[in-house]
Short mmCIF file of C-alpha atoms in Angstrom, two decimals:
data_model
loop_
_atom_site.label_atom_id
_atom_site.label_comp_id
_atom_site.label_asym_id
_atom_site.label_seq_id
_atom_site.Cartn_x
_atom_site.Cartn_y
_atom_site.Cartn_z
CA UNK A 182 -15.20 -1.51 29.37
CA UNK A 183 -11.59 -1.86 28.64
CA UNK A 184 -10.69 -4.89 26.68
CA UNK A 185 -7.20 -6.31 26.61
CA UNK A 186 -5.31 -7.85 23.47
CA UNK A 187 -2.48 -10.10 25.17
CA UNK A 188 1.03 -9.34 23.67
CA UNK A 189 1.57 -10.79 20.10
CA UNK A 190 -1.99 -11.59 19.64
CA UNK A 191 -4.99 -10.19 17.81
CA UNK A 192 -8.65 -9.79 17.88
CA UNK A 193 -11.71 -8.98 15.88
CA UNK A 194 -15.15 -7.00 16.28
CA UNK A 195 -17.65 -5.00 14.72
CA UNK A 196 -18.04 -1.05 14.86
CA UNK A 197 -21.24 0.46 13.90
CA UNK A 198 -21.22 3.97 12.13
CA UNK A 199 -20.92 6.79 14.49
CA UNK A 200 -19.16 4.67 17.04
CA UNK A 201 -15.75 5.29 18.58
CA UNK A 202 -12.84 2.92 19.19
CA UNK A 203 -10.16 3.99 21.52
CA UNK A 204 -6.76 2.19 21.20
CA UNK A 205 -4.54 2.56 24.35
CA UNK A 206 -0.98 1.61 24.65
CA UNK A 207 -1.19 0.55 28.55
CA UNK A 208 2.54 0.30 29.04
CA UNK A 209 4.05 2.45 26.42
CA UNK A 210 6.25 1.80 23.29
CA UNK A 211 3.74 -0.90 21.90
CA UNK A 212 2.48 -0.94 18.08
CA UNK A 213 -1.06 -2.08 17.30
CA UNK A 214 -2.04 -2.83 13.72
CA UNK A 215 -5.56 -1.88 12.54
CA UNK A 216 -7.37 -3.14 9.30
CA UNK A 217 -11.15 -3.05 8.44
CA UNK A 218 -13.80 -3.94 6.12
CA UNK A 219 -17.08 -2.51 4.99
CA UNK A 220 -19.43 -4.66 7.15
CA UNK A 221 -21.93 -5.13 4.07
CA UNK A 222 -19.14 -5.71 1.25
CA UNK A 223 -15.90 -7.16 2.23
CA UNK A 224 -14.29 -6.19 -1.11
CA UNK A 225 -14.12 -2.59 0.27
CA UNK A 226 -11.24 -2.52 2.71
CA UNK A 227 -8.79 -0.19 4.13
CA UNK A 228 -6.32 1.21 1.37
CA UNK A 229 -2.80 2.69 2.20
CA UNK A 230 -2.36 3.87 -1.22
CA UNK A 231 -5.67 5.86 -1.56
CA UNK A 232 -5.22 7.25 2.16
CA UNK A 233 -1.90 8.72 1.34
CA UNK A 234 -3.14 9.98 -1.92
CA UNK A 235 -6.10 12.05 -0.48
CA UNK A 236 -3.95 12.90 2.74
CA UNK A 237 -1.38 14.19 0.61
CA UNK A 238 1.21 12.85 3.21
CA UNK A 239 2.42 10.18 5.44
CA UNK A 240 1.83 11.69 8.71
CA UNK A 241 -1.39 11.11 10.65
CA UNK A 242 -3.11 12.63 13.55
CA UNK A 243 -6.09 14.29 14.87
CA UNK A 244 -8.38 15.03 11.83
CA UNK A 245 -6.85 12.50 9.61
CA UNK A 246 -9.25 10.44 7.63
CA UNK A 247 -8.50 6.69 6.42
CA UNK A 248 -10.10 5.82 3.25
CA UNK A 249 -10.93 2.41 1.67
CA UNK A 250 -10.05 1.17 -1.84
CA UNK A 251 -13.49 2.57 -2.96
CA UNK A 252 -12.62 6.03 -1.77
CA UNK A 253 -15.02 6.13 1.13
CA UNK A 254 -14.19 7.28 4.47
CA UNK A 255 -13.65 4.38 6.99
CA UNK A 256 -12.27 6.06 9.98
CA UNK A 257 -11.53 9.56 11.23
CA UNK A 258 -9.02 10.09 13.99
CA UNK A 259 -10.80 12.43 16.43
CA UNK A 260 -8.43 12.41 19.28
CA UNK A 261 -4.60 11.52 19.37
CA UNK A 262 -2.03 11.79 22.18
CA UNK A 263 0.84 10.33 19.96
CA UNK A 264 0.44 11.48 16.46
CA UNK A 265 3.08 9.06 15.19
CA UNK A 266 1.66 6.18 13.33
CA UNK A 267 2.84 4.23 9.92
CA UNK A 268 0.80 3.45 6.96
CA UNK A 269 3.59 2.29 4.66
CA UNK A 270 4.46 -1.10 5.77
CA UNK A 271 2.61 -4.40 5.83
CA UNK A 272 1.92 -6.17 8.95
CA UNK A 273 4.79 -8.47 10.34
CA UNK A 274 4.26 -12.15 9.39
CA UNK A 275 5.73 -15.27 9.37
CA UNK A 276 7.58 -14.40 6.02
CA UNK A 277 8.80 -11.15 7.12
CA UNK A 278 10.17 -12.81 10.64
CA UNK A 279 12.20 -15.30 8.31
CA UNK A 280 13.41 -12.09 6.39
CA UNK A 281 14.35 -9.62 9.25
CA UNK A 282 14.88 -12.22 12.16
CA UNK A 283 16.32 -15.39 10.73
CA UNK A 284 17.62 -16.62 14.02
CA UNK A 285 14.37 -16.32 15.90
CA UNK A 286 11.45 -19.04 15.46
CA UNK A 287 9.00 -17.29 13.36
CA UNK A 288 5.49 -16.41 14.98
CA UNK A 289 2.32 -15.71 13.09
CA UNK A 290 2.88 -12.09 13.58
CA UNK A 291 0.23 -9.39 12.95
CA UNK A 292 -0.68 -10.77 9.59
CA UNK A 293 -1.22 -14.31 10.81
CA UNK A 294 -2.86 -12.94 13.89
CA UNK A 295 -5.44 -10.94 11.76
CA UNK A 296 -5.99 -13.90 9.48
CA UNK A 297 -7.06 -16.00 12.43
CA UNK A 298 -8.96 -13.02 14.19
CA UNK A 299 -10.90 -12.28 11.20
CA UNK A 300 -11.69 -15.93 10.15
CA UNK A 301 -15.07 -15.93 11.66
CA UNK A 302 -16.08 -13.22 9.23
CA UNK A 303 -14.83 -15.41 6.26
CA UNK A 304 -12.34 -12.79 5.31
CA UNK A 305 -9.71 -14.24 2.73
CA UNK A 306 -6.03 -13.96 3.76
CA UNK A 307 -5.28 -12.04 0.61
CA UNK A 308 -7.85 -9.23 1.32
CA UNK A 309 -5.45 -8.20 4.22
CA UNK A 310 -3.24 -5.47 2.96
CA UNK A 311 -1.15 -2.66 4.34
CA UNK A 312 -2.39 -2.18 7.82
CA UNK A 313 -2.51 1.30 9.67
CA UNK A 314 0.10 0.76 12.28
CA UNK A 315 -0.86 2.53 15.40
CA UNK A 316 1.86 4.04 17.43
CA UNK A 317 4.47 2.70 14.94
CA UNK A 318 7.62 5.01 14.56
CA UNK A 319 8.78 4.92 10.96
CA UNK A 320 11.19 7.50 9.87
CA UNK A 321 12.48 8.20 6.26
CA UNK A 322 15.86 9.93 5.64
CA UNK A 323 16.46 12.25 2.95
CA UNK A 324 17.47 9.28 0.61
CA UNK A 325 14.15 7.81 1.39
CA UNK A 326 15.57 4.99 3.72
CA UNK A 327 13.11 3.53 6.18
CA UNK A 328 14.03 3.26 9.67
CA UNK A 329 11.91 1.53 12.42
CA UNK A 330 12.34 3.29 15.71
CA UNK A 331 11.00 2.78 19.21
CA UNK A 332 7.39 4.08 19.45
CA UNK A 333 7.00 7.37 21.07
CA UNK A 334 3.96 6.38 23.03
CA UNK A 335 4.21 6.63 26.89
CA UNK A 336 2.01 4.22 29.15
CA UNK A 337 -1.84 5.50 28.71
CA UNK A 338 -1.23 7.06 25.32
CA UNK A 339 -4.16 6.55 22.96
CA UNK A 340 -5.68 7.37 19.69
CA UNK A 341 -9.51 7.41 19.11
CA UNK A 342 -11.05 6.59 15.83
CA UNK A 343 -14.43 7.30 14.66
CA UNK A 344 -16.30 4.78 12.34
CA UNK A 345 -17.61 6.40 9.24
CA UNK A 346 -19.39 3.01 8.01
CA UNK A 347 -20.45 -0.17 9.73
CA UNK A 348 -17.11 -1.82 9.98
CA UNK A 349 -15.60 -5.23 10.77
CA UNK A 350 -12.27 -4.43 12.44
CA UNK A 351 -9.08 -6.56 13.06
CA UNK A 352 -6.61 -5.22 15.74
CA UNK A 353 -3.58 -6.45 17.17
CA UNK A 354 -0.73 -6.10 19.65
CA UNK A 355 2.21 -6.19 17.30
CA UNK A 356 4.74 -9.11 17.64
CA UNK A 357 7.82 -7.47 15.78
CA UNK A 358 11.01 -6.88 17.90
CA UNK A 359 12.05 -3.81 16.06
CA UNK A 360 8.67 -2.07 16.10
CA UNK A 361 8.03 -2.46 19.91
CA UNK A 362 11.75 -1.78 21.34
CA UNK A 363 11.88 -5.52 21.61
CA UNK A 364 9.48 -6.12 24.37
CA UNK A 365 6.00 -7.47 23.79
CA UNK A 366 3.21 -5.66 25.56
CA UNK A 367 -0.49 -5.77 25.51
CA UNK A 368 -2.82 -3.33 23.85
CA UNK A 369 -6.26 -2.07 25.28
CA UNK A 370 -9.16 -0.72 23.57
CA UNK A 371 -12.68 0.47 24.40
CA UNK A 372 -15.74 0.69 21.87
CA UNK A 373 -18.26 3.32 22.85
CA UNK A 374 -21.12 5.28 21.36
CA UNK A 375 -20.21 8.63 22.78
CA UNK A 376 -16.57 10.27 22.78
CA UNK B 178 8.59 -5.28 -31.37
CA UNK B 179 7.77 -2.01 -29.87
CA UNK B 180 4.30 -1.96 -28.62
CA UNK B 181 2.49 1.43 -28.09
CA UNK B 182 0.05 2.22 -25.48
CA UNK B 183 -2.07 5.24 -26.51
CA UNK B 184 -2.30 8.11 -24.18
CA UNK B 185 -4.62 7.65 -21.07
CA UNK B 186 -5.34 3.92 -21.77
CA UNK B 187 -3.88 0.46 -20.65
CA UNK B 188 -3.26 -3.09 -21.88
CA UNK B 189 -2.56 -6.57 -20.32
CA UNK B 190 -0.11 -9.39 -21.32
CA UNK B 191 1.50 -12.25 -19.81
CA UNK B 192 5.30 -12.46 -18.97
CA UNK B 193 7.13 -15.83 -18.50
CA UNK B 194 9.36 -16.31 -15.72
CA UNK B 195 12.81 -15.10 -16.90
CA UNK B 196 11.52 -12.77 -19.76
CA UNK B 197 12.22 -9.01 -19.57
CA UNK B 198 9.95 -6.03 -20.02
CA UNK B 199 11.23 -2.70 -21.17
CA UNK B 200 9.03 0.17 -20.54
CA UNK B 201 10.05 3.32 -22.43
CA UNK B 202 8.84 6.81 -22.30
CA UNK B 203 8.86 7.70 -25.93
CA UNK B 204 8.36 11.55 -25.52
CA UNK B 205 9.40 12.21 -21.88
CA UNK B 206 7.58 13.30 -18.83
CA UNK B 207 5.10 10.40 -19.00
CA UNK B 208 4.09 8.06 -16.17
CA UNK B 209 3.24 4.24 -16.69
CA UNK B 210 1.39 2.28 -14.06
CA UNK B 211 2.31 -1.42 -13.66
CA UNK B 212 0.50 -4.12 -11.57
CA UNK B 213 0.87 -7.95 -11.92
CA UNK B 214 -0.56 -11.32 -10.66
CA UNK B 215 0.91 -14.69 -10.51
CA UNK B 216 -0.47 -16.49 -13.50
CA UNK B 217 -1.27 -19.61 -11.75
CA UNK B 218 -2.62 -17.95 -8.47
CA UNK B 219 -4.62 -14.51 -8.95
CA UNK B 220 -4.71 -14.11 -5.15
CA UNK B 221 -0.91 -13.50 -5.30
CA UNK B 222 -0.38 -9.94 -6.37
CA UNK B 223 2.29 -7.14 -6.35
CA UNK B 224 2.36 -5.62 -2.81
CA UNK B 225 3.76 -1.97 -2.11
CA UNK B 226 3.74 -2.78 1.68
CA UNK B 227 5.78 -5.88 1.58
CA UNK B 228 8.26 -4.42 -1.14
CA UNK B 229 8.77 -1.02 0.91
CA UNK B 230 9.66 -3.29 3.98
CA UNK B 231 11.96 -5.52 2.23
CA UNK B 232 13.59 -2.78 0.19
CA UNK B 233 13.78 -0.75 3.41
CA UNK B 234 13.25 2.20 1.32
CA UNK B 235 10.89 4.14 -0.87
CA UNK B 236 13.34 4.72 -3.79
CA UNK B 237 13.71 2.21 -6.53
CA UNK B 238 16.22 1.57 -9.51
CA UNK B 239 18.61 -0.91 -10.87
CA UNK B 240 18.71 -4.08 -8.47
CA UNK B 241 15.35 -3.33 -6.84
CA UNK B 242 13.09 -6.25 -6.32
CA UNK B 243 9.19 -5.92 -6.27
CA UNK B 244 7.50 -8.56 -3.95
CA UNK B 245 4.09 -9.99 -3.99
CA UNK B 246 1.74 -10.19 -0.97
CA UNK B 247 3.16 -13.73 -0.44
CA UNK B 248 6.70 -12.18 -0.06
CA UNK B 249 7.85 -13.80 -3.32
CA UNK B 250 9.94 -11.66 -5.90
CA UNK B 251 7.71 -10.89 -8.90
CA UNK B 252 10.00 -8.50 -10.85
CA UNK B 253 13.51 -7.27 -10.71
CA UNK B 254 14.58 -3.86 -12.06
CA UNK B 255 17.67 -4.98 -14.25
CA UNK B 256 18.28 -1.67 -16.05
CA UNK B 257 17.09 1.78 -15.39
CA UNK B 258 17.85 5.10 -16.98
CA UNK B 259 15.51 7.09 -14.76
CA UNK B 260 15.57 5.74 -11.33
CA UNK B 261 12.53 7.97 -10.03
CA UNK B 262 9.56 5.84 -9.42
CA UNK B 263 6.68 5.84 -7.05
CA UNK B 264 5.25 2.97 -4.81
CA UNK B 265 3.25 4.89 -2.57
CA UNK B 266 0.11 5.94 -4.28
CA UNK B 267 -2.87 4.14 -5.87
CA UNK B 268 -3.41 4.49 -9.72
CA UNK B 269 -5.62 7.51 -10.56
CA UNK B 270 -9.25 6.47 -10.97
CA UNK B 271 -12.73 8.21 -11.49
CA UNK B 272 -12.80 8.95 -7.74
CA UNK B 273 -9.30 10.54 -7.42
CA UNK B 274 -10.23 12.56 -10.50
CA UNK B 275 -13.40 13.89 -8.76
CA UNK B 276 -11.29 14.59 -5.67
CA UNK B 277 -8.21 16.30 -7.30
CA UNK B 278 -9.60 17.63 -10.43
CA UNK B 279 -13.35 18.62 -9.57
CA UNK B 280 -13.68 20.90 -12.75
CA UNK B 281 -12.62 18.05 -15.16
CA UNK B 282 -14.97 15.33 -16.69
CA UNK B 283 -13.67 12.23 -14.73
CA UNK B 284 -11.93 9.61 -16.86
CA UNK B 285 -11.45 5.98 -16.03
CA UNK B 286 -7.77 6.75 -15.02
CA UNK B 287 -5.16 4.17 -14.56
CA UNK B 288 -7.08 2.23 -12.14
CA UNK B 289 -10.29 1.93 -14.45
CA UNK B 290 -7.89 1.37 -17.48
CA UNK B 291 -6.31 -1.55 -15.54
CA UNK B 292 -9.70 -3.00 -14.56
CA UNK B 293 -10.63 -3.08 -18.31
CA UNK B 294 -7.33 -4.42 -19.52
CA UNK B 295 -7.06 -7.11 -16.96
CA UNK B 296 -10.78 -8.27 -17.49
CA UNK B 297 -9.97 -11.01 -19.93
CA UNK B 298 -7.95 -12.67 -16.98
CA UNK B 299 -10.88 -12.38 -14.61
CA UNK B 300 -9.17 -10.28 -12.27
CA UNK B 301 -11.80 -8.74 -9.76
CA UNK B 302 -11.43 -4.91 -9.49
CA UNK B 303 -10.56 -5.03 -5.75
CA UNK B 304 -7.48 -6.97 -6.23
CA UNK B 305 -5.98 -4.07 -7.99
CA UNK B 306 -4.10 -2.25 -5.30
CA UNK B 307 -1.09 0.27 -5.34
CA UNK B 308 0.56 -0.05 -8.38
CA UNK B 309 4.27 0.48 -9.11
CA UNK B 310 4.22 3.97 -10.83
CA UNK B 311 7.23 3.92 -13.26
CA UNK B 312 8.70 7.43 -13.93
CA UNK B 313 6.20 9.05 -11.42
CA UNK B 314 8.24 11.72 -9.46
CA UNK B 315 6.98 11.87 -5.90
CA UNK B 316 8.73 13.90 -3.36
CA UNK B 317 8.18 13.89 0.40
CA UNK B 318 9.26 16.96 2.38
CA UNK B 319 10.64 16.89 6.06
CA UNK B 320 6.95 17.01 7.41
CA UNK B 321 6.12 13.91 5.35
CA UNK B 322 3.80 15.89 2.89
CA UNK B 323 3.60 14.48 -0.52
CA UNK B 324 4.42 16.46 -3.69
CA UNK B 325 3.90 15.09 -7.38
CA UNK B 326 6.31 16.75 -9.62
CA UNK B 327 6.80 16.36 -13.46
CA UNK B 328 8.66 13.29 -14.26
CA UNK B 329 12.28 13.29 -14.74
CA UNK B 330 12.40 10.94 -17.56
CA UNK B 331 13.47 12.25 -20.97
CA UNK B 332 12.48 11.18 -24.38
CA UNK B 333 13.77 7.44 -25.00
CA UNK B 334 14.43 6.86 -21.10
CA UNK B 335 13.44 3.35 -19.98
CA UNK B 336 13.27 0.88 -17.27
CA UNK B 337 13.94 -2.98 -17.82
CA UNK B 338 12.03 -5.48 -15.52
CA UNK B 339 13.05 -9.16 -15.16
CA UNK B 340 10.08 -11.48 -14.37
CA UNK B 341 10.76 -13.89 -11.49
CA UNK B 342 7.74 -15.94 -12.00
CA UNK B 343 5.07 -16.29 -14.75
CA UNK B 344 2.93 -13.17 -14.54
CA UNK B 345 -0.25 -11.53 -15.77
CA UNK B 346 0.70 -7.80 -16.09
CA UNK B 347 -1.29 -4.57 -16.44
CA UNK B 348 0.46 -1.51 -17.91
CA UNK B 349 -0.82 1.98 -18.57
CA UNK B 350 -0.02 5.22 -20.33
CA UNK B 351 -1.04 7.53 -17.05
CA UNK B 352 -4.11 9.81 -17.21
CA UNK B 353 -3.35 12.12 -14.32
CA UNK B 354 -2.38 15.90 -15.13
CA UNK B 355 -0.23 16.50 -12.36
CA UNK B 356 1.70 13.19 -12.71
CA UNK B 357 2.57 13.97 -16.41
CA UNK B 358 3.09 17.63 -16.36
CA UNK B 359 -0.32 17.94 -17.85
CA UNK B 360 0.23 16.35 -21.31
CA UNK B 361 -0.81 13.09 -22.09
CA UNK B 362 1.65 10.86 -24.16
CA UNK B 363 2.03 7.27 -25.13
CA UNK B 364 4.06 4.67 -23.36
CA UNK B 365 5.93 2.01 -25.36
CA UNK B 366 6.99 -1.49 -24.37
CA UNK B 367 9.13 -4.42 -25.42
CA UNK B 368 8.88 -8.13 -24.23
CA UNK B 369 11.96 -10.00 -24.97
CA UNK B 370 13.64 -13.51 -23.93
CA UNK B 371 17.05 -11.87 -23.67
CA UNK B 372 18.23 -8.53 -22.32
#
């Protein structure tokens, strides 16, 4: 079953060890932020810093492993038609909207949407750190300056993750203009036992 | 008063809003990891992702602002003779030692030393995220691969931070071989009301 996350919103679900999560960009140029927790210990969560360290790089694609703050593998990318993702930046939030889009009415952003979506699992807001930003196209120039460019994902592109432990997962359709070429689209996802 | 952090160890202290923290590399080529918490709300802590976002880059020096997970400024770099620091990687830990130095007996690393040093303030281990790694020389190549090079800091080099809120601070003399050109040296620091 293909589930739909409406534009500028988020959802949550559990994923069993060994299950697959396919995240699809149905229209193209749309970012989706993912964050996850060990289902049996919510103090263990996705860690950008640990993952960058073990990955020895900031680029991710098929075969990449995403680690927890306790150095355990949470997710493995097993298929990927995009291979352009970001794991440097925090999810957009009311605060980042005020900073980057001072003329717009602030929306909850992926951070706020993750807080709401994960509330049934009693996840405290401050446990939600730097998300893995699927399809987000972040470039660094030779001086280390960050640019956020339109995603390279086309309609129907996808990334498939395999769970390496029982997880609570939060997933969004990103709300930030710059990240999505200034048009807000849905994100689809499929959970399955077989890839 | 110049305080000394012994090689491969850590300490903690409070810093009042407006106070200055001078972190000195007394012998050269030595990294020091810093992490901090809002003294009146320990759920507010240093955030790599938020800081990279607002800094719009991964390089830091005089004038750089370090943000919390709640988008508030925690520290400002007001003087800096090195301007080569890292804010991508988690502090070294027993787990990262096992991964990167499988032939060495694992030591607590900066993560373990921060856990111990911050325990008098009842900081849970999982609140300690990606540290700001002072003097750590991390390079990214055009493919996004990470290299950890010897620090460019010479004996007597320093970075001065100004506190923008009342803080609990953890500070280390880093334990990881690669980060310190494979020699473990002390870190000195001075807290003062005037710069």
